[in-house]
Each structure stands twice: as structure tokens, then as C-alpha cells.
XYZ file of C-alpha atoms in Angstrom:
686
model
C 0.019 -0.008 -0.003
C 1.626 3.087 -0.901
C -0.540 6.068 -0.343
C -0.764 9.307 1.520
C -3.456 11.832 1.984
C -3.298 15.574 2.502
C -5.173 18.761 1.739
C -4.463 22.202 0.520
C -6.690 24.833 -0.846
C -6.808 28.130 -2.706
C -9.571 30.451 -1.612
C -12.729 28.398 -1.575
C -11.516 26.143 -4.367
C -9.062 23.457 -3.297
C -6.101 23.239 -5.618
C -5.026 20.065 -3.958
C -7.914 18.962 -1.810
C -6.811 15.370 -1.676
C -3.469 14.043 -2.691
C -2.647 10.403 -2.405
C 0.929 9.284 -2.481
C 3.018 6.289 -1.919
C 3.722 3.324 0.102
C 4.598 -0.227 -0.625
C 5.102 2.241 -2.215
C 1.263 0.022 -1.405
C 0.414 0.536 1.868
C 0.239 4.032 3.365
C -3.500 4.732 3.274
C -4.469 1.069 3.484
C -2.455 0.353 6.551
C -3.917 3.413 8.222
C -7.266 1.685 8.233
C -6.083 -0.799 10.794
C -6.984 1.698 13.506
C -10.564 1.809 12.299
C -11.150 -1.808 13.290
C -11.711 -1.016 16.971
C -13.853 2.035 16.040
C -16.058 0.124 13.673
C -16.818 -2.991 15.676
C -19.753 -4.582 13.935
C -23.083 -3.216 14.985
C -24.948 -5.209 12.373
C -27.319 -6.865 14.811
C -28.276 -3.603 16.475
C -28.976 -2.027 13.128
C -30.951 -4.953 11.828
C -28.270 -5.825 9.272
C -27.300 -9.375 8.483
C -24.324 -10.624 10.488
C -21.551 -12.846 9.127
C -22.790 -16.380 8.525
C -21.277 -19.693 9.529
C -19.457 -21.839 7.018
C -21.861 -23.902 4.954
C -21.551 -27.640 4.488
C -20.184 -26.978 0.973
C -17.446 -24.739 2.438
C -16.631 -27.271 5.146
C -16.335 -29.980 2.485
C -14.058 -27.853 0.249
C -11.715 -27.034 3.167
C -11.716 -30.652 4.334
C -10.714 -31.791 0.834
C -7.676 -29.491 0.921
C -6.581 -31.190 4.127
C -6.268 -34.405 2.132
C -4.336 -32.835 -0.736
C -1.496 -31.105 1.100
C 1.148 -32.491 3.501
C -0.168 -30.966 6.742
C 1.803 -33.526 8.728
C 5.032 -31.825 7.609
C 6.123 -29.602 10.496
C 9.511 -28.539 9.096
C 8.277 -25.015 8.402
C 7.269 -24.562 12.032
C 10.680 -25.705 13.206
C 12.295 -23.213 10.805
C 9.998 -20.366 11.834
C 10.934 -20.888 15.511
C 14.630 -21.470 14.951
C 16.945 -18.954 16.601
C 14.234 -17.476 18.874
C 15.637 -15.115 21.526
C 12.833 -13.026 22.944
C 9.164 -12.128 22.276
C 7.899 -8.657 21.498
C 7.299 -6.785 24.749
C 3.848 -5.746 25.980
C 2.098 -8.586 24.172
C 3.042 -7.053 20.839
C 1.419 -3.663 21.453
C 3.442 -0.677 20.174
C 2.304 2.895 20.858
C 3.058 6.309 19.426
C 4.206 9.354 21.381
C 0.647 10.093 22.410
C 0.241 6.632 23.889
C -2.020 5.426 21.095
C -1.494 1.910 19.808
C -0.254 1.846 16.222
C 0.428 -1.915 16.261
C -1.456 -4.531 18.247
C -0.449 -8.130 17.694
C -2.684 -9.257 20.542
C -5.700 -8.960 18.287
C -4.508 -12.080 16.480
C -4.209 -14.161 19.672
C -7.141 -16.283 18.492
C -4.757 -17.835 15.947
C -3.136 -20.393 18.229
C -0.151 -22.520 17.361
C -1.105 -26.143 16.703
C -4.896 -25.673 16.635
C -6.881 -26.822 13.620
C -8.416 -24.256 11.335
C -11.959 -23.032 12.093
C -14.559 -23.948 9.488
C -14.507 -20.361 8.262
C -10.803 -20.302 7.328
C -8.979 -22.202 4.540
C -6.731 -24.624 6.490
C -3.706 -23.773 4.335
C -4.106 -20.054 4.966
C -4.635 -20.790 8.694
C -1.345 -22.720 8.707
C 0.431 -19.812 7.055
C -0.977 -17.369 9.603
C 0.207 -19.652 12.453
C 3.687 -19.593 10.915
C 3.722 -15.840 10.360
C 2.784 -15.245 14.005
C 6.004 -16.853 15.215
C 7.423 -13.521 16.215
C 9.964 -11.637 18.313
C 13.736 -11.354 18.079
C 15.576 -14.157 16.281
C 19.162 -15.028 15.416
C 19.477 -15.924 11.726
C 23.173 -16.756 12.031
C 25.729 -15.234 14.387
C 25.895 -11.593 13.356
C 22.467 -11.446 11.636
C 19.270 -10.884 13.678
C 15.681 -10.249 12.769
C 12.619 -8.869 14.538
C 9.475 -10.440 13.094
C 5.791 -9.647 13.653
C 6.470 -6.017 14.674
C 4.915 -4.917 11.355
C 3.954 -6.372 8.022
C 7.617 -6.984 7.204
C 10.755 -8.059 9.074
C 13.558 -5.711 10.141
C 17.068 -7.178 9.931
C 20.141 -6.159 11.977
C 23.527 -7.126 10.553
C 26.485 -6.762 12.890
C 29.610 -5.509 11.179
C 32.992 -4.687 12.606
C 32.257 -0.970 12.726
C 28.618 -0.989 13.715
C 25.175 -2.225 12.687
C 23.551 -2.376 9.269
C 19.781 -2.112 9.356
C 17.965 -3.677 6.430
C 14.391 -2.652 5.551
C 13.153 -0.660 8.586
C 9.428 -1.529 8.403
C 6.499 0.824 7.725
C 6.423 3.035 10.791
C 9.111 4.807 12.801
C 7.475 3.555 16.016
C 7.635 -0.136 15.080
C 11.203 0.234 13.770
C 12.335 1.940 17.009
C 10.632 -0.720 19.158
C 12.436 -3.406 17.137
C 15.808 -1.730 17.574
C 15.144 -1.376 21.307
C 14.356 -5.080 21.542
C 17.522 -5.941 19.641
C 19.626 -3.704 21.907
C 18.172 -5.435 24.980
C 19.863 -8.654 23.918
C 22.853 -7.619 21.792
C 25.750 -5.187 22.193
C 24.663 -1.578 21.632
C 26.765 -0.791 18.566
C 25.800 2.279 16.574
C 23.770 2.013 13.389
C 26.190 3.009 10.609
C 24.194 2.004 7.508
C 20.717 1.269 6.256
C 19.850 -0.855 3.225
C 16.542 -0.417 1.421
C 16.113 -3.627 -0.565
C 13.309 -2.136 -2.678
C 10.883 0.741 -3.108
C 7.835 -0.390 -1.094
C 6.968 1.488 2.078
C 7.158 -1.499 4.372
C 10.908 -1.508 3.596
C 11.751 2.067 4.297
C 8.905 3.856 6.147
C 10.350 3.384 9.658
C 13.836 4.643 8.871
C 13.689 7.608 11.285
C 13.004 5.139 14.066
C 16.570 3.761 13.670
C 18.639 6.700 12.348
C 18.387 10.480 12.319
C 18.535 12.860 9.388
C 21.450 14.610 11.072
C 23.551 11.437 11.206
C 22.872 10.792 7.557
C 23.747 14.347 6.555
C 26.962 14.249 8.571
C 28.079 10.997 6.963
C 27.838 8.929 10.145
C 25.211 6.806 8.453
C 24.983 5.779 4.809
C 21.811 4.627 3.166
C 22.049 2.195 0.246
C 19.273 1.633 -2.268
C 18.829 0.338 -5.822
C 18.786 2.658 -8.817
C 15.406 4.333 -9.251
C 14.433 3.817 -5.622
C 13.414 7.347 -4.725
C 11.431 7.942 -7.912
C 9.495 4.736 -7.500
C 9.048 5.063 -3.715
C 7.440 8.425 -4.176
C 5.598 7.968 -7.441
C 4.278 4.430 -7.641
C 0.805 5.247 -6.455
C 0.509 8.959 -7.006
C -1.360 8.891 -10.241
C -3.937 6.224 -9.334
C -3.584 6.754 -5.612
C -7.210 7.301 -4.609
C -8.475 4.196 -6.329
C -5.480 2.142 -5.291
C -5.780 3.058 -1.625
C -9.535 2.407 -1.514
C -8.952 -1.028 -3.051
C -6.068 -1.667 -0.639
C -8.481 -1.259 2.252
C -10.159 -4.391 0.863
C -6.959 -6.222 0.041
C -5.477 -5.989 3.539
C -8.791 -6.549 5.342
C -8.391 -3.282 7.229
C -12.122 -2.816 7.585
C -12.675 -6.330 8.949
C -12.568 -7.484 12.577
C -9.718 -9.747 13.588
C -11.549 -13.025 14.152
C -12.198 -16.409 12.456
C -14.887 -14.854 10.246
C -12.800 -11.766 9.452
C -9.148 -10.877 9.083
C -6.679 -13.665 9.803
C -3.587 -12.183 8.120
C -2.391 -11.092 4.747
C -0.352 -14.174 3.762
C 2.785 -12.064 3.382
C 2.671 -10.893 6.945
C 0.203 -10.307 9.740
C -1.114 -6.876 8.743
C 0.107 -3.300 8.451
C 1.074 -0.793 11.161
C -0.341 2.761 11.118
C 2.369 4.858 12.760
C 4.593 7.600 11.358
C 5.798 6.943 7.823
C 9.189 8.468 7.133
C 11.697 8.572 4.324
C 15.347 9.621 4.206
C 16.720 9.686 0.670
C 19.533 7.249 -0.082
C 23.104 8.454 0.013
C 24.528 5.620 -2.096
C 22.786 4.246 -5.180
C 23.515 0.716 -6.391
C 23.516 0.624 -10.192
C 25.381 -2.425 -11.414
C 25.260 -6.208 -11.031
C 28.147 -7.407 -8.874
C 28.787 -4.004 -7.348
C 30.581 -4.530 -4.028
C 30.715 -2.120 -1.093
C 32.476 -2.435 2.247
C 29.794 -1.561 4.757
C 30.454 -1.557 8.499
C 33.586 -3.589 7.787
C 31.708 -6.232 5.773
C 31.955 -6.757 2.005
C 28.468 -6.668 0.563
C 27.855 -7.853 -3.052
C 24.785 -6.465 -4.813
C 22.714 -7.738 -7.761
C 20.014 -5.709 -9.524
C 16.484 -7.094 -9.799
C 14.332 -4.290 -11.262
C 10.695 -4.919 -12.285
C 10.414 -8.070 -10.248
C 8.449 -7.703 -7.023
C 9.075 -3.933 -7.150
C 10.123 -1.564 -9.946
C 13.356 -0.876 -8.023
C 14.759 -3.915 -6.238
C 18.080 -5.609 -5.485
C 19.637 -8.684 -3.897
C 22.777 -8.726 -1.764
C 25.197 -11.316 -0.447
C 27.646 -11.173 2.466
C 30.480 -13.644 1.698
C 31.867 -13.606 5.256
C 28.578 -14.897 6.593
C 27.600 -16.862 3.446
C 24.253 -15.086 3.779
C 22.010 -14.136 0.872
C 19.032 -11.780 0.780
C 16.906 -11.903 -2.345
C 14.623 -9.076 -1.142
C 11.016 -10.081 -1.705
C 11.624 -12.345 -4.698
C 11.896 -15.690 -2.846
C 9.728 -15.714 0.278
C 7.418 -18.476 1.526
C 4.509 -17.750 -0.785
C 3.643 -17.260 -4.413
C 3.866 -13.485 -4.664
C 1.824 -11.071 -6.764
C 2.805 -10.396 -10.324
C -0.284 -8.182 -10.231
C -1.477 -6.694 -6.971
C -5.247 -6.738 -6.412
C -5.077 -3.205 -4.959
C -3.892 -2.162 -8.382
C -0.324 -1.642 -9.613
C 1.706 -1.938 -12.750
C 2.183 -5.558 -13.808
C 5.411 -7.185 -12.694
C 7.566 -9.297 -14.953
C 7.657 -12.990 -13.864
C 10.169 -13.816 -16.600
C 12.707 -11.294 -15.360
C 11.886 -12.377 -11.784
C 12.726 -15.986 -12.628
C 15.973 -15.001 -14.316
C 17.143 -12.936 -11.331
C 16.695 -15.964 -9.058
C 18.629 -18.096 -11.553
C 21.407 -15.490 -11.506
C 21.494 -15.772 -7.716
C 21.858 -19.525 -7.956
C 24.625 -19.220 -10.561
C 26.514 -16.549 -8.617
C 26.200 -17.700 -4.985
C 24.598 -21.180 -5.124
C 27.912 -22.965 -4.603
C 28.622 -21.336 -1.212
C 25.475 -19.803 0.300
C 24.415 -21.290 3.656
C 21.479 -19.110 4.672
C 18.724 -17.246 2.787
C 16.803 -14.573 4.693
C 14.172 -12.091 3.552
C 12.156 -9.079 4.736
C 9.131 -11.369 5.099
C 8.664 -14.807 6.658
C 11.490 -16.983 8.077
C 14.947 -17.958 6.718
C 16.135 -21.076 4.955
C 19.312 -22.762 6.213
C 21.787 -25.124 4.575
C 23.243 -24.963 1.079
C 21.116 -27.673 -0.438
C 17.978 -26.309 1.165
C 18.643 -22.713 0.055
C 19.410 -23.728 -3.526
C 16.355 -26.006 -3.587
C 14.129 -23.220 -2.366
C 15.527 -20.777 -4.928
C 15.000 -23.308 -7.715
C 11.405 -23.899 -6.718
C 10.740 -20.168 -6.612
C 12.586 -19.639 -9.904
C 10.548 -22.280 -11.648
C 7.340 -21.054 -10.086
C 7.608 -17.617 -11.694
C 8.855 -19.093 -14.973
C 5.743 -21.296 -15.083
C 3.569 -18.259 -14.347
C 5.137 -16.611 -17.395
C 5.435 -19.434 -19.877
C 2.194 -21.370 -19.496
C -0.200 -18.449 -20.120
C 1.887 -17.569 -23.163
C 1.550 -21.111 -24.465
C -2.223 -21.097 -24.011
C -2.825 -17.592 -25.399
C -0.950 -18.664 -28.520
C -3.455 -21.477 -28.795
C -6.161 -18.789 -28.807
C -7.433 -19.119 -25.254
C -8.779 -16.057 -23.540
C -7.588 -14.503 -20.274
C -10.472 -15.848 -18.126
C -10.123 -19.283 -19.666
C -6.406 -19.331 -18.957
C -7.007 -18.349 -15.340
C -9.104 -21.490 -14.872
C -6.983 -23.781 -17.011
C -3.571 -23.413 -15.362
C -2.659 -25.372 -12.286
C 0.830 -25.801 -10.942
C 2.508 -29.160 -11.498
C 2.585 -31.352 -8.402
C 6.303 -30.724 -7.940
C 5.444 -27.064 -7.271
C 1.873 -27.269 -6.015
C 2.710 -29.415 -3.006
C 5.584 -27.152 -1.879
C 4.351 -24.969 0.981
C 6.435 -21.963 -0.055
C 4.908 -21.998 -3.523
C 1.309 -21.837 -2.343
C -0.781 -18.776 -3.157
C -1.060 -17.091 0.224
C -0.476 -13.587 -1.162
C -0.534 -13.895 -4.900
C -2.519 -16.601 -6.654
C -1.998 -18.670 -9.759
C -5.321 -17.470 -11.135
C -4.649 -13.754 -11.081
C -0.936 -14.050 -11.724
C -1.398 -15.896 -15.004
C -4.082 -13.385 -16.024
C -1.556 -10.632 -15.470
C 0.839 -12.386 -17.868
C -1.914 -12.350 -20.478
C -2.536 -8.629 -19.983
C 1.200 -7.891 -19.949
C 1.549 -9.345 -23.428
C -1.863 -8.803 -25.037
C -3.612 -6.137 -22.977
C -7.253 -6.091 -21.859
C -8.937 -7.062 -25.161
C -9.468 -10.850 -25.670
C -9.710 -10.587 -29.444
C -13.429 -11.391 -29.670
C -15.219 -8.414 -31.309
C -18.215 -9.090 -29.069
C -16.154 -7.837 -26.151
C -14.573 -4.905 -27.982
C -17.130 -2.354 -26.900
C -19.397 -3.868 -24.229
C -21.985 -1.926 -22.315
C -20.927 -0.391 -18.986
C -21.858 -2.455 -15.879
C -25.102 -0.709 -14.882
C -26.594 -0.677 -18.378
C -25.502 -4.233 -19.066
C -26.868 -5.462 -15.763
C -30.313 -3.961 -16.408
C -30.505 -5.858 -19.678
C -29.164 -9.111 -18.157
C -31.841 -8.974 -15.473
C -34.536 -8.192 -18.063
C -33.412 -11.116 -20.216
C -33.379 -13.496 -17.226
C -36.990 -12.679 -16.288
C -36.569 -9.914 -13.714
C -34.908 -9.687 -10.292
C -37.210 -12.078 -8.464
C -36.624 -14.828 -10.978
C -32.825 -14.272 -10.869
C -32.741 -14.394 -7.085
C -34.925 -17.507 -6.909
C -32.658 -19.348 -9.296
C -29.541 -17.983 -7.585
C -30.735 -19.350 -4.229
C -30.979 -22.780 -5.786
C -27.373 -22.553 -6.897
C -26.300 -21.195 -3.498
C -27.768 -24.307 -1.914
C -25.648 -26.361 -4.326
C -22.524 -24.572 -3.143
C -21.931 -22.817 -6.505
C -20.982 -19.535 -4.840
C -18.830 -18.274 -7.650
C -21.746 -18.322 -10.081
C -24.150 -16.860 -7.505
C -21.846 -13.933 -6.871
C -21.557 -13.260 -10.599
C -25.213 -13.469 -11.561
C -26.599 -11.683 -8.499
C -24.146 -8.848 -9.129
C -26.250 -7.986 -12.135
C -29.293 -7.545 -9.932
C -27.328 -5.352 -7.497
C -26.037 -3.143 -10.307
C -29.455 -2.989 -11.994
C -31.159 -2.085 -8.678
C -28.717 -1.029 -5.893
C -31.625 -0.665 -3.507
C -32.449 -4.351 -3.656
C -31.174 -5.443 -0.232
C -32.243 -9.081 -0.735
C -29.919 -9.251 -3.748
C -27.084 -7.616 -1.827
C -27.540 -9.980 1.068
C -27.494 -13.054 -1.222
C -24.397 -11.818 -3.012
C -22.777 -11.146 0.392
C -23.562 -14.696 1.515
C -21.897 -16.096 -1.621
C -18.818 -13.858 -1.341
C -18.486 -14.789 2.337
C -18.326 -18.504 1.630
C -15.793 -17.873 -1.123
C -13.744 -15.921 1.437
C -13.915 -18.807 3.905
C -12.550 -21.124 1.212
C -9.820 -18.798 -0.111
C -6.195 -19.787 0.387
C -4.963 -16.307 -0.571
C -5.120 -13.711 2.173
C -5.963 -10.874 -0.242
C -8.693 -12.968 -1.927
C -10.223 -13.714 1.479
C -10.046 -10.083 2.479
C -11.605 -8.870 -0.803
C -14.502 -11.322 -0.543
C -15.250 -10.589 3.119
C -14.862 -6.808 2.737
C -17.259 -6.913 -0.188
C -19.752 -8.960 1.826
C -19.490 -6.442 4.692
C -20.203 -3.406 2.504
C -23.035 -5.166 0.675
C -24.770 -5.794 4.025
C -23.903 -2.587 5.849
C -23.212 -0.119 3.072
C -20.119 2.008 2.790
C -19.249 3.419 6.211
C -17.913 6.897 5.575
C -15.362 6.933 8.361
C -12.857 9.674 8.899
C -10.250 9.418 6.121
C -6.877 9.222 7.813
C -4.579 12.198 7.193
C -1.453 10.180 6.497
C 0.571 12.525 4.329
C 4.203 11.913 5.088
C 6.265 15.115 5.188
C 9.230 13.137 3.951
C 7.272 11.844 0.995
C 6.004 15.325 0.098
C 9.513 16.748 0.220
C 10.859 13.911 -1.912
C 8.251 14.543 -4.642
C 9.923 16.370 -7.524
C 8.111 19.204 -9.265
C 7.750 17.272 -12.485
C 5.804 14.570 -10.660
C 3.695 17.221 -8.972
C 2.736 18.772 -12.334
C 2.045 15.311 -13.760
C -0.327 14.781 -10.858
C -2.023 18.132 -11.612
C -2.509 16.928 -15.156
C -4.287 13.826 -13.889
C -6.605 16.041 -11.828
C -7.563 18.302 -14.751
C -11.252 17.843 -15.683
C -11.032 17.618 -19.469
C -14.620 18.719 -20.276
C -14.271 21.758 -17.970
C -11.023 22.717 -19.667
C -12.455 22.413 -23.184
C -11.645 25.522 -25.217
C -9.497 27.166 -22.514
C -5.832 28.112 -22.705
C -3.674 29.068 -19.684
C 0.053 29.727 -19.446
C 1.636 30.107 -15.981
C 5.246 30.623 -14.984
C 6.390 29.097 -11.707
C 9.558 30.405 -10.002
C 10.821 28.516 -6.925
C 13.355 30.877 -5.366
C 15.032 28.534 -2.874
C 15.759 25.727 -5.332
C 16.332 27.958 -8.392
C 13.833 25.888 -10.340
C 11.656 27.447 -12.985
C 8.745 25.879 -14.835
C 6.232 26.977 -17.381
C 2.889 25.175 -17.172
C 0.212 25.359 -19.828
C -3.353 24.193 -20.411
C -4.273 23.627 -24.056
C -6.586 21.189 -25.804
C -7.898 20.100 -22.403
C -4.453 18.778 -21.395
C -1.584 19.917 -19.164
C 1.926 20.436 -20.533
C 4.986 21.826 -18.767
C 8.654 22.541 -19.376
C 11.495 22.759 -16.867
C 14.081 25.539 -16.863
C 11.860 27.782 -18.957
C 9.683 30.884 -18.545
C 7.136 32.006 -21.099
C 7.315 35.607 -22.316
C 3.567 35.612 -22.888
C 2.560 33.960 -19.585
C -0.807 34.919 -18.144
C 0.773 35.107 -14.703
C 3.961 34.305 -12.800
C 3.730 32.512 -9.447
C 6.765 33.001 -7.213
C 7.349 31.015 -4.022
C 9.800 28.732 -2.288
C 9.543 24.967 -2.565
C 9.252 24.898 1.211
C 6.153 27.089 0.959
C 4.651 24.660 -1.526
C 5.535 21.787 0.813
C 3.738 23.568 3.648
C 0.646 24.080 1.520
C 0.680 20.386 0.470
C 0.960 19.408 4.110
C -2.050 21.475 5.063
C -0.055 24.227 6.798
C -2.027 27.048 5.211
C -3.792 27.585 1.853
C -2.508 29.324 -1.210
C -4.779 32.230 -0.340
C -3.165 32.373 3.123
C 0.296 32.365 1.565
C -0.620 35.101 -0.894
C -1.890 37.308 1.934
C 1.275 36.672 3.961
C 3.524 37.420 0.991
C 4.980 33.898 0.851
C 3.412 33.467 -2.571
C 3.486 36.301 -5.107
C 1.318 36.324 -8.212
C 2.068 38.874 -10.923
C -0.143 39.155 -13.983
C -3.652 37.777 -14.371
C -4.426 35.975 -11.097
C -7.807 34.973 -12.509
C -6.010 32.472 -14.733
C -4.621 30.727 -11.662
C -8.154 30.719 -10.219
C -9.387 29.231 -13.490
C -6.880 26.394 -13.331
C -7.796 25.672 -9.742
C -11.496 25.514 -10.604
C -10.818 22.831 -13.237
C -9.061 20.410 -10.902
C -11.035 17.439 -9.623
C -10.962 16.251 -6.059
C -11.691 12.616 -5.194
C -13.983 10.903 -2.775
C -12.053 8.135 -1.036
C -15.225 6.251 -0.167
C -16.348 5.474 -3.686
C -18.479 2.352 -4.123
C -16.873 -0.916 -5.077
C -19.609 -3.570 -4.839
C -22.422 -1.202 -5.824
C -22.581 1.327 -8.685
C -21.093 4.758 -8.385
C -23.168 7.765 -9.368
C -22.537 8.988 -12.918
C -20.050 11.862 -13.111
């Protein structure tokens, strides 16, 4: 989840009323919804709304069948997840901010008990994964490498060098990172932190950096920060352009609106859930650009290998020969990962992903003795590490090659999603199971990556939009009562997938039909109970919740990170303005504005023409309608809600020469976005 929210306005017309910016590079707004769980405890019964249902006999049977298919008697993963344990998280896993407010509460997941069978309402494989993920606290990976797990969505790693400590991937929040460092120092010598490594550009791998180092120590050179090429651009920009939609969908993906219980959130498959503390960012001091690049860090030689466009647009592996320890970032964890994230993101390249893992085997496979990652638990022993890397390598290669084979036979995306199953040699490997990604949506992403959204059938080239199509479907099927009657028959047969699809037409044709919404919710709920993927489960159950209860317009968290705002370059800001421009409102209008940022000596000319934004750096237009002069710090303050443009003009911090009405005109043409748009019911026409 990678999104931030802030406001700034100009007069009565907000120029930037809502701005959403990165995570995980995915999690900033989404993870902030964790705090809403205790505010929005279900009041369905009191309000006369339908409460979550029990698992049906069909769901119990489906989950029981999976118990027969997978090697649940194999306990090796539990032994590995517990290996090297030193100490638990203090205070039952509750971490608070400076105001004493909990921003992380592991105790909410205490109902997931080690060794207990899965409830009927949870896929037993996902339950097993959650039991493993909850093995938390401080661990020794090998002498000199330590991890704190379950203090956030990701792990934080402490590598002891001769000259101090290297911190790898300091979590989402400064509070959770600091608590982890404090726990480490309670049990290990208190050497200074001299370096930080960001393995990739997602927020759960950098957001807590100010909890372990200060900006002053970085500026003075006491601490170096290493990151792969492109890190800062991608960390800031990944979710800016589609941020509002992405963050709303992420609230579904991570189950942040669900209660933590056997009928709600049980974990995300990749980790427990997301913290909602202070997201920070200190720009890297040292950029890794080349394969095989070696740096001496804290007295240790560290070898780097680039892995762009795998799990993140900017990503890298690294190996410490002295410890025979390899980190492949997020490319070889204990799950099938996303090549397409359900919250929305650019498609990732499974072919490149597979090749990077093969490179790691070729380069370090002969000597590596431990593989550790910023999620899950390590793998020890040369044969075991290489075997794990090979299974992961072949998993992503399969996800790439098999959809290509089938699409070249003429099969469509949806067909391919249902046709492809992993071979037994991969399907029965626990670390290849789809706890976070899934075979179904990953192979569909391969199709889209190569062929795009169109399936080649002209009947689907220009289909009706959902509401109009649904009205006609319902009419053709004999009306809503007939559809629901037939759908209930199929529900009783356990055909929940079809029920959800067909009843959705009734919901979109008539959003006020609560009987239809309740039936669709029932079907989605059972699909959630059967889902092995954490995100699938969370999507199904979140959809069911909003169908029954409606969209709860809770207070949108103000999670704009000052560090993120300051890291946003002006080009990205103007691109974002272009995305906000309402094309129909701008029709026939032309505007030319000069911008002069006096503290950074940056000048831009921005124009509106043909209902589109264009801009040029290091230029000023002689015929500009107006010139806007300010410092970048003033703009940052406005973006962070510390005064409006009007306030800054009155104070003299912003000067406008020329036709100020043209600036007003631009402002009036910029859209603002409602975070709480509908997902499972139609949105109102624009």
C-alpha cells in the first residue's frame, strides 16, 4: 500500500484537496485503516443488518478436501519459523506512538493459536500460514544477523559489522522500527547504526527509517543509506497517479475494515497486517547501479545484484560472503507473490523475476548457507537454500510461460486463469502456495502484460458499462425475483462463484435491492472462507461487509508523510495536476503560468491547451498569463495542510504577478476525489 493523503486549498476552491501518495510504495493509506477496526466494531445486529454467517456444508467440505491434498503432517516449516528465537515482542506485541495510542497490536490475532486446527470459516492452508507468520519476536538468523518479526507487516534485519550495525528494511512506521531496535539492543551489544539498506521501493521496507537513524547522522556522513537505482522515484511515485483508487482497493486487500476473528481478518499471507504509525523517508546516499557491485559496509563486504521490475520496480539482492548469507529481497519468500497486486499496480515481470533468481543460484549457489528475507522466516543449509531458490525460480517461470503457451493457442484470459494449475512438484511445496498472490490472477496478469485487456473477440470490444448491461441481463433473465430465486438454488448447491456473478447484475441494476445484496454477500463470504490467498479472502469478506452494511464513511486518515512530500519532484507534482484536470471543464480554454521557486532555483512553465496539461522545466514563457513566485518549502507547507494558497498570498509567501484569474481558473478545473467510492455497488454517474 503506498498512499498518503493531505489537503491544501486556494480560496474556496481546493487546488489540492486530496493528494494520495506512496507506500509499498502500497500501503500508506491502506495500513492506516487498521486503526478503524476497533472504532467500527460490527453493529450489524443492532442495526438490523445481516451478521456474518457460519461456514456452509459446501465450504466445510471444500476445506476438508484441501486437508487431504497437502502435506499438513510436515512440520519442518514450524521448526524453521521458531529457529533462533531469543525473545518475544514486549507488551504482548502492542506498540504505541508518542501520544500513547496503539499503532500496532499483535494481541488482536491471539485467536490464531499454534497447533490448533483451522476453524470452518478459514482455509486450512491459509490458517497454517498465519500460524507460521505469528512466530514472532527477536531471532538469530546466524551469528551476526538478527531479525525482529511480527512487529509490522515486514521483518527488520540487523547485521552486525566490525564498525557498527547495518539495518535492512526498517518496516512501515518509525514507532515499530524503534521498538524493534530497542528489543535488539536489549539482547545484543549496543553498537551504533552506521548504515541502512533499502532492498526495494515499497513502504514496508523504508517507512520506519527515522526510528533507527536520524537525518542529522545521515547528513553528517555517520550513516549511509544504500538503495537500488530508481528507488526514490518509485518510492514516491508508484501510487501517486492512481492513488485514490489504489488506496480504496487496498483497504479491501489488507482486510483493514474487517474485525480480527475467524470470520474476518486472519492475516495477509505475506505478513500479519500493516502498522499505522509515522511513515518516514530519508533519501539514499549511495545508489547501487550495477550487477556485482561490491561495497564495504560496516567492515563487511556486501555484493549487490540488480532485480528491477520483479516484485518492485526498483529492487536488489545482496550477499555477504563472510557470513555466506544471501538476501533476495522479496523475490523468494514463503509464498507465491503477486505479479499483479489486487489493490492495483503496474504488472510485474515474472520472466525477469525468474531469471534474477537463476542469476542468484549461478553466482552464489555454490557457497550460500542461509537465505533470509524481509518477510517470513529464513532457509538454512546450502542444499535447502538452492532447492528453495530453484522452486521459486521455476514457479515464476511457469507463471510466465504457460499463459503464453495457451494464449498462442487462442485461449482467452479468463479461460487461462481457470486452465492453469501448478505441477505437483510445485503445488505441494508450501512456499509455492498462493497465500499472497494466486496462480489465477498471476497468469491473467501475464496475459494482460503481453496482449492487454482485449481478448480478441469483437463481441467484447465495446461492451456496455456495468449498470446498463446489468439492467438488460436482469430483463433477459426474467426480472430480479426470477434471478434471485434461481440464484438461491445454486447457492444451496454450493456454487458460490456463479451466484456472486449473476446476483451482481441484480445489484447493479437495482442497488436498493437489499435481498440481492444479502445473497451476493452470502456467496462472497463462503468464497472468502474457502480462499487460500489472504488478499482474496479479504476482498471477498470486505465486499460482503459493505453489501450488508453499506459504505461506512469513516474519517479518512490524514497520512501525508512530510518526507514523501519533500521527496516529490516538481515534475511529478505537475504530472499529478494533469491527472486532476477535468477535461470537459477545460475544453476551449488556454492558460500559461510561470512558476519560479526561489530557494531551489527551479523554474517551470505550465500550460493548459486542448484540455491537457503540458509543462517545461528551466523555462519561462514571455507571454505567460501570470507568474507565481514562491519557495519549494512554501509549496511543501501548503501540500501538508499548513495554510492555503490564499493564506500564503496574503502573507507574501506566494506572489502572483499578472492575471491571477487564470490561476483561479486552473484551480477551478481540478477534480478532487472521494475516497469512499463504491466498489460492490454502482457509483453515481459523473
